[in-house]
Amino acid sequence: QVQLQESGPGLVKPSETLSLTCAVSGDSISSGYYWGWIRQPPGKGLEWIASIYHSGSTYYNPSLKSRVTISVDTSKNQFSLKLSSVTAADTAVYYCARQKYSDYVDYWGQGTLVTVSS
Amino acid sequence: EIVMTQSPATLSVSPGERATLSCRASQSISRNLAWYQQKPGQAPRLLIYGASTRATGIPARFSGSGSGTEFTLTISSLQSEDFAVYYCQQYNNWPEWTFGQGTKVEIK
């Protein structure tokens, strides 16, 4: 059974960088799937942030591209997200996910709430 | 950007009744559409992909249809565990995925 687990600070100060990691178990991150991050502000809908392939190919939401970096560590079977210059608008539950290639998400992490506040 | 519009925003249905949810794309996405179910405090769960293919373990009462710009998710006989928020997602325009704003199915 594939499992994804997000980790990282639950509170980030405005203008700082949000950093999250997703540990993958039950599958190899080099298995041929894409891996991504999706967020959901409290009480709102879903927004795709970024995705990565194990080869290192990266894909970003154009609206966030200037502030986002996604990376993969195949040795640790995990991938990470960095979002810089955060504001209160970046407060959200952040989900990591396994993508069926460039298509849909077939496995989700449980999500982690990140609050941007001083 | 492809805009996905779901309707209605809220659907009130009695247990055992049929629920019909709509999702419209601002331009044709062929059949590159997925549906997800999200319950409070949980991550979304994949229900349907390819507009009409049920994901593994999804009950037959869930069905999807449509192509191009108009799509429908039908729940044939609502069970108590089906009351949730449902999202559609297009993946035709990779890497610019977009989601609909969601339809909440509530108990009437």
Short mmCIF file of C-alpha atoms in Angstrom, two decimals:
data_model
loop_
_atom_site.label_atom_id
_atom_site.label_comp_id
_atom_site.label_asym_id
_atom_site.label_seq_id
_atom_site.Cartn_x
_atom_site.Cartn_y
_atom_site.Cartn_z
CA GLN A 1 0.00 0.00 0.00
CA VAL A 2 1.42 3.36 -1.03
CA GLN A 3 1.65 5.89 1.76
CA LEU A 4 2.76 9.51 1.70
CA GLN A 5 3.55 11.54 4.79
CA GLU A 6 4.13 15.28 4.87
CA SER A 7 6.40 16.89 7.44
CA GLY A 8 7.54 20.40 8.18
CA PRO A 9 6.83 23.45 10.34
CA GLY A 10 3.20 24.25 10.98
CA LEU A 11 3.91 27.94 11.44
CA VAL A 12 5.94 30.17 9.14
CA LYS A 13 6.51 33.89 9.44
CA PRO A 14 5.55 36.27 6.62
CA SER A 15 8.32 36.81 4.04
CA GLU A 16 10.07 33.60 5.08
CA THR A 17 10.33 30.30 3.21
CA LEU A 18 7.94 27.42 3.73
CA SER A 19 9.66 24.04 3.53
CA LEU A 20 7.89 20.69 3.45
CA THR A 21 9.02 17.13 2.82
CA CYS A 22 6.99 14.12 1.71
CA ALA A 23 8.21 10.67 2.67
CA VAL A 24 7.02 7.90 0.39
CA SER A 25 6.57 4.29 1.47
CA GLY A 26 5.16 1.31 -0.36
CA ASP A 27 6.54 2.52 -3.68
CA SER A 28 9.83 3.70 -5.09
CA ILE A 29 9.99 7.33 -6.02
CA SER A 30 11.83 6.13 -9.12
CA SER A 31 8.96 3.86 -10.12
CA GLY A 32 7.84 6.01 -13.03
CA TYR A 33 5.13 8.08 -11.44
CA TYR A 34 5.12 11.84 -10.99
CA TRP A 35 5.07 13.31 -7.50
CA GLY A 36 3.46 16.59 -6.58
CA TRP A 37 2.14 19.13 -4.13
CA ILE A 38 -1.40 20.47 -3.91
CA ARG A 39 -2.74 22.93 -1.38
CA GLN A 40 -6.12 23.89 0.04
CA PRO A 41 -6.71 27.15 1.93
CA PRO A 42 -9.10 26.73 4.87
CA GLY A 43 -12.65 26.32 3.60
CA LYS A 44 -11.61 26.65 -0.04
CA GLY A 45 -10.80 24.53 -3.05
CA LEU A 46 -7.73 22.71 -4.33
CA GLU A 47 -4.77 24.33 -6.07
CA TRP A 48 -2.00 22.41 -7.79
CA ILE A 49 1.43 23.80 -6.89
CA ALA A 50 4.15 21.74 -8.53
CA SER A 51 5.19 18.27 -9.67
CA ILE A 52 8.41 16.39 -10.27
CA TYR A 53 9.57 13.24 -12.01
CA HIS A 54 12.34 11.13 -10.50
CA SER A 55 14.65 12.19 -13.32
CA GLY A 56 14.42 15.71 -11.96
CA SER A 57 12.02 17.18 -14.50
CA THR A 58 9.93 19.82 -12.75
CA TYR A 59 6.57 21.42 -13.47
CA TYR A 60 5.15 24.50 -11.76
CA ASN A 61 1.88 26.33 -11.48
CA PRO A 62 2.55 29.55 -13.45
CA SER A 63 0.95 31.66 -10.72
CA LEU A 64 3.45 30.37 -8.13
CA LYS A 65 6.45 29.53 -10.30
CA SER A 66 8.60 32.46 -9.22
CA ARG A 67 8.41 31.39 -5.57
CA VAL A 68 8.36 27.58 -5.74
CA THR A 69 11.04 24.92 -5.88
CA ILE A 70 10.32 21.20 -5.90
CA SER A 71 13.07 18.63 -5.54
CA VAL A 72 13.49 14.89 -5.15
CA ASP A 73 15.87 12.77 -3.09
CA THR A 74 15.80 9.26 -4.51
CA SER A 75 18.20 7.95 -1.86
CA LYS A 76 15.69 8.83 0.87
CA ASN A 77 12.61 8.08 -1.25
CA GLN A 78 11.21 11.53 -0.59
CA PHE A 79 10.52 14.83 -2.30
CA SER A 80 10.31 18.38 -1.04
CA LEU A 81 8.67 21.73 -1.56
CA LYS A 82 9.99 25.21 -0.89
CA LEU A 83 7.78 28.27 -1.18
CA SER A 84 9.51 31.59 -0.64
CA SER A 85 8.27 35.02 0.44
CA VAL A 86 5.13 33.63 2.02
CA THR A 87 2.16 35.75 3.01
CA ALA A 88 -1.08 35.00 4.84
CA ALA A 89 -2.55 33.95 1.48
CA ASP A 90 -0.25 30.91 1.56
CA THR A 91 -1.93 29.58 4.69
CA ALA A 92 -3.34 26.22 3.66
CA VAL A 93 -3.34 22.49 4.11
CA TYR A 94 -0.53 21.20 1.92
CA TYR A 95 -0.92 17.74 0.43
CA CYS A 96 1.75 15.67 -1.23
CA ALA A 97 0.55 13.28 -3.88
CA ARG A 98 1.44 10.56 -6.34
CA GLN A 99 0.31 11.27 -9.84
CA LYS A 100 -0.58 8.78 -12.49
CA TYR A 101 1.97 10.23 -14.90
CA SER A 102 0.76 13.68 -15.92
CA ASP A 103 -2.83 12.84 -15.19
CA TYR A 104 -4.71 12.47 -11.93
CA VAL A 105 -3.71 11.88 -8.32
CA ASP A 106 -4.14 8.30 -7.19
CA TYR A 107 -2.58 8.59 -3.74
CA TRP A 108 -2.64 11.54 -1.34
CA GLY A 109 -0.84 12.30 1.87
CA GLN A 110 -2.99 13.14 4.88
CA GLY A 111 -2.12 16.82 4.54
CA THR A 112 -0.37 19.26 6.84
CA LEU A 113 -1.67 22.67 7.85
CA VAL A 114 0.80 25.48 7.40
CA THR A 115 -0.12 28.83 8.89
CA VAL A 116 1.66 32.01 7.88
CA SER A 117 1.63 34.41 10.78
CA SER A 118 4.01 36.53 12.78
CA GLU B 1 -5.74 28.57 -18.02
CA ILE B 2 -8.67 26.19 -18.30
CA VAL B 3 -11.38 27.19 -15.85
CA MET B 4 -13.47 24.41 -14.34
CA THR B 5 -16.92 25.43 -13.12
CA GLN B 6 -18.94 23.08 -10.93
CA SER B 7 -22.65 23.31 -10.25
CA PRO B 8 -24.49 23.51 -8.04
CA ALA B 9 -22.32 24.76 -5.20
CA THR B 10 -24.46 22.83 -2.74
CA LEU B 11 -26.78 19.91 -3.44
CA SER B 12 -29.29 18.79 -0.81
CA VAL B 13 -30.29 15.17 -1.28
CA SER B 14 -32.09 12.59 0.82
CA PRO B 15 -30.41 9.23 1.48
CA GLY B 16 -31.33 6.74 -1.21
CA GLU B 17 -31.93 9.43 -3.82
CA ARG B 18 -29.88 10.14 -6.93
CA ALA B 19 -27.39 12.99 -7.02
CA THR B 20 -26.22 14.61 -10.24
CA LEU B 21 -23.20 16.91 -10.16
CA SER B 22 -21.98 18.97 -13.11
CA CYS B 23 -18.57 20.18 -14.18
CA ARG B 24 -17.95 22.44 -17.15
CA ALA B 25 -14.61 23.26 -18.73
CA SER B 26 -13.90 26.62 -20.36
CA GLN B 27 -12.48 24.79 -23.39
CA SER B 28 -12.47 21.22 -24.62
CA ILE B 29 -10.53 18.77 -22.47
CA SER B 30 -11.52 15.63 -24.35
CA ARG B 31 -12.10 13.04 -21.59
CA ASN B 32 -9.17 14.11 -19.45
CA LEU B 33 -11.19 14.64 -16.30
CA ALA B 34 -11.08 13.20 -12.80
CA TRP B 35 -13.50 13.38 -9.89
CA TYR B 36 -12.51 13.35 -6.23
CA GLN B 37 -14.46 13.03 -3.00
CA GLN B 38 -13.36 14.89 0.11
CA LYS B 39 -14.76 14.43 3.60
CA PRO B 40 -14.11 16.90 6.42
CA GLY B 41 -10.58 16.69 7.76
CA GLN B 42 -9.52 14.17 5.12
CA ALA B 43 -7.52 14.23 1.93
CA PRO B 44 -9.43 13.94 -1.32
CA ARG B 45 -10.01 10.45 -2.71
CA LEU B 46 -9.96 9.57 -6.40
CA LEU B 47 -13.34 8.39 -7.63
CA ILE B 48 -13.29 8.62 -11.42
CA TYR B 49 -10.65 9.21 -14.10
CA GLY B 50 -10.86 9.40 -17.84
CA ALA B 51 -14.29 10.97 -17.29
CA SER B 52 -15.96 7.61 -16.69
CA THR B 53 -13.56 4.98 -15.31
CA ARG B 54 -14.06 4.17 -11.65
CA ALA B 55 -10.92 4.02 -9.55
CA THR B 56 -10.04 0.87 -7.66
CA GLY B 57 -12.49 0.08 -4.89
CA ILE B 58 -15.06 2.72 -5.85
CA PRO B 59 -18.65 1.43 -5.62
CA ALA B 60 -20.69 1.04 -8.78
CA ARG B 61 -23.21 3.64 -7.59
CA PHE B 62 -20.66 6.27 -8.67
CA SER B 63 -20.60 6.92 -12.39
CA GLY B 64 -19.09 9.59 -14.60
CA SER B 65 -19.96 10.73 -18.09
CA GLY B 66 -19.25 13.45 -20.59
CA SER B 67 -16.56 14.68 -22.93
CA GLY B 68 -15.34 17.95 -24.36
CA THR B 69 -16.59 20.62 -22.00
CA GLU B 70 -19.54 19.05 -20.16
CA PHE B 71 -19.19 16.35 -17.51
CA THR B 72 -21.42 14.73 -14.94
CA LEU B 73 -20.86 12.71 -11.80
CA THR B 74 -23.88 10.67 -10.76
CA ILE B 75 -24.38 8.93 -7.45
CA SER B 76 -27.25 6.58 -8.08
CA SER B 77 -28.47 6.03 -4.51
CA LEU B 78 -26.86 8.17 -1.87
CA GLN B 79 -25.50 6.43 1.18
CA SER B 80 -24.67 8.19 4.43
CA GLU B 81 -20.95 7.96 3.69
CA ASP B 82 -21.39 9.81 0.38
CA PHE B 83 -22.17 13.17 1.94
CA ALA B 84 -19.01 15.12 1.17
CA VAL B 85 -17.50 17.69 -1.18
CA TYR B 86 -16.79 16.61 -4.75
CA TYR B 87 -14.18 18.18 -7.00
CA CYS B 88 -13.52 17.80 -10.69
CA GLN B 89 -10.02 18.22 -12.14
CA GLN B 90 -8.83 18.57 -15.71
CA TYR B 91 -5.51 17.12 -16.78
CA ASN B 92 -5.77 17.83 -20.49
CA ASN B 93 -3.63 20.95 -20.19
CA TRP B 94 -0.64 19.44 -18.36
CA PRO B 95 1.26 20.83 -16.61
CA GLU B 96 -1.43 23.36 -15.81
CA TRP B 97 -3.88 21.25 -13.86
CA THR B 98 -6.98 23.02 -12.59
CA PHE B 99 -9.73 22.00 -10.22
CA GLY B 100 -13.34 23.04 -9.96
CA GLN B 101 -14.43 24.90 -6.86
CA GLY B 102 -16.34 21.90 -5.52
CA THR B 103 -19.91 20.78 -4.95
CA LYS B 104 -21.01 20.00 -1.43
CA VAL B 105 -23.53 17.17 -1.18
CA GLU B 106 -25.48 17.55 2.03
CA ILE B 107 -28.27 15.68 3.70
CA LYS B 108 -31.72 17.03 2.91
#
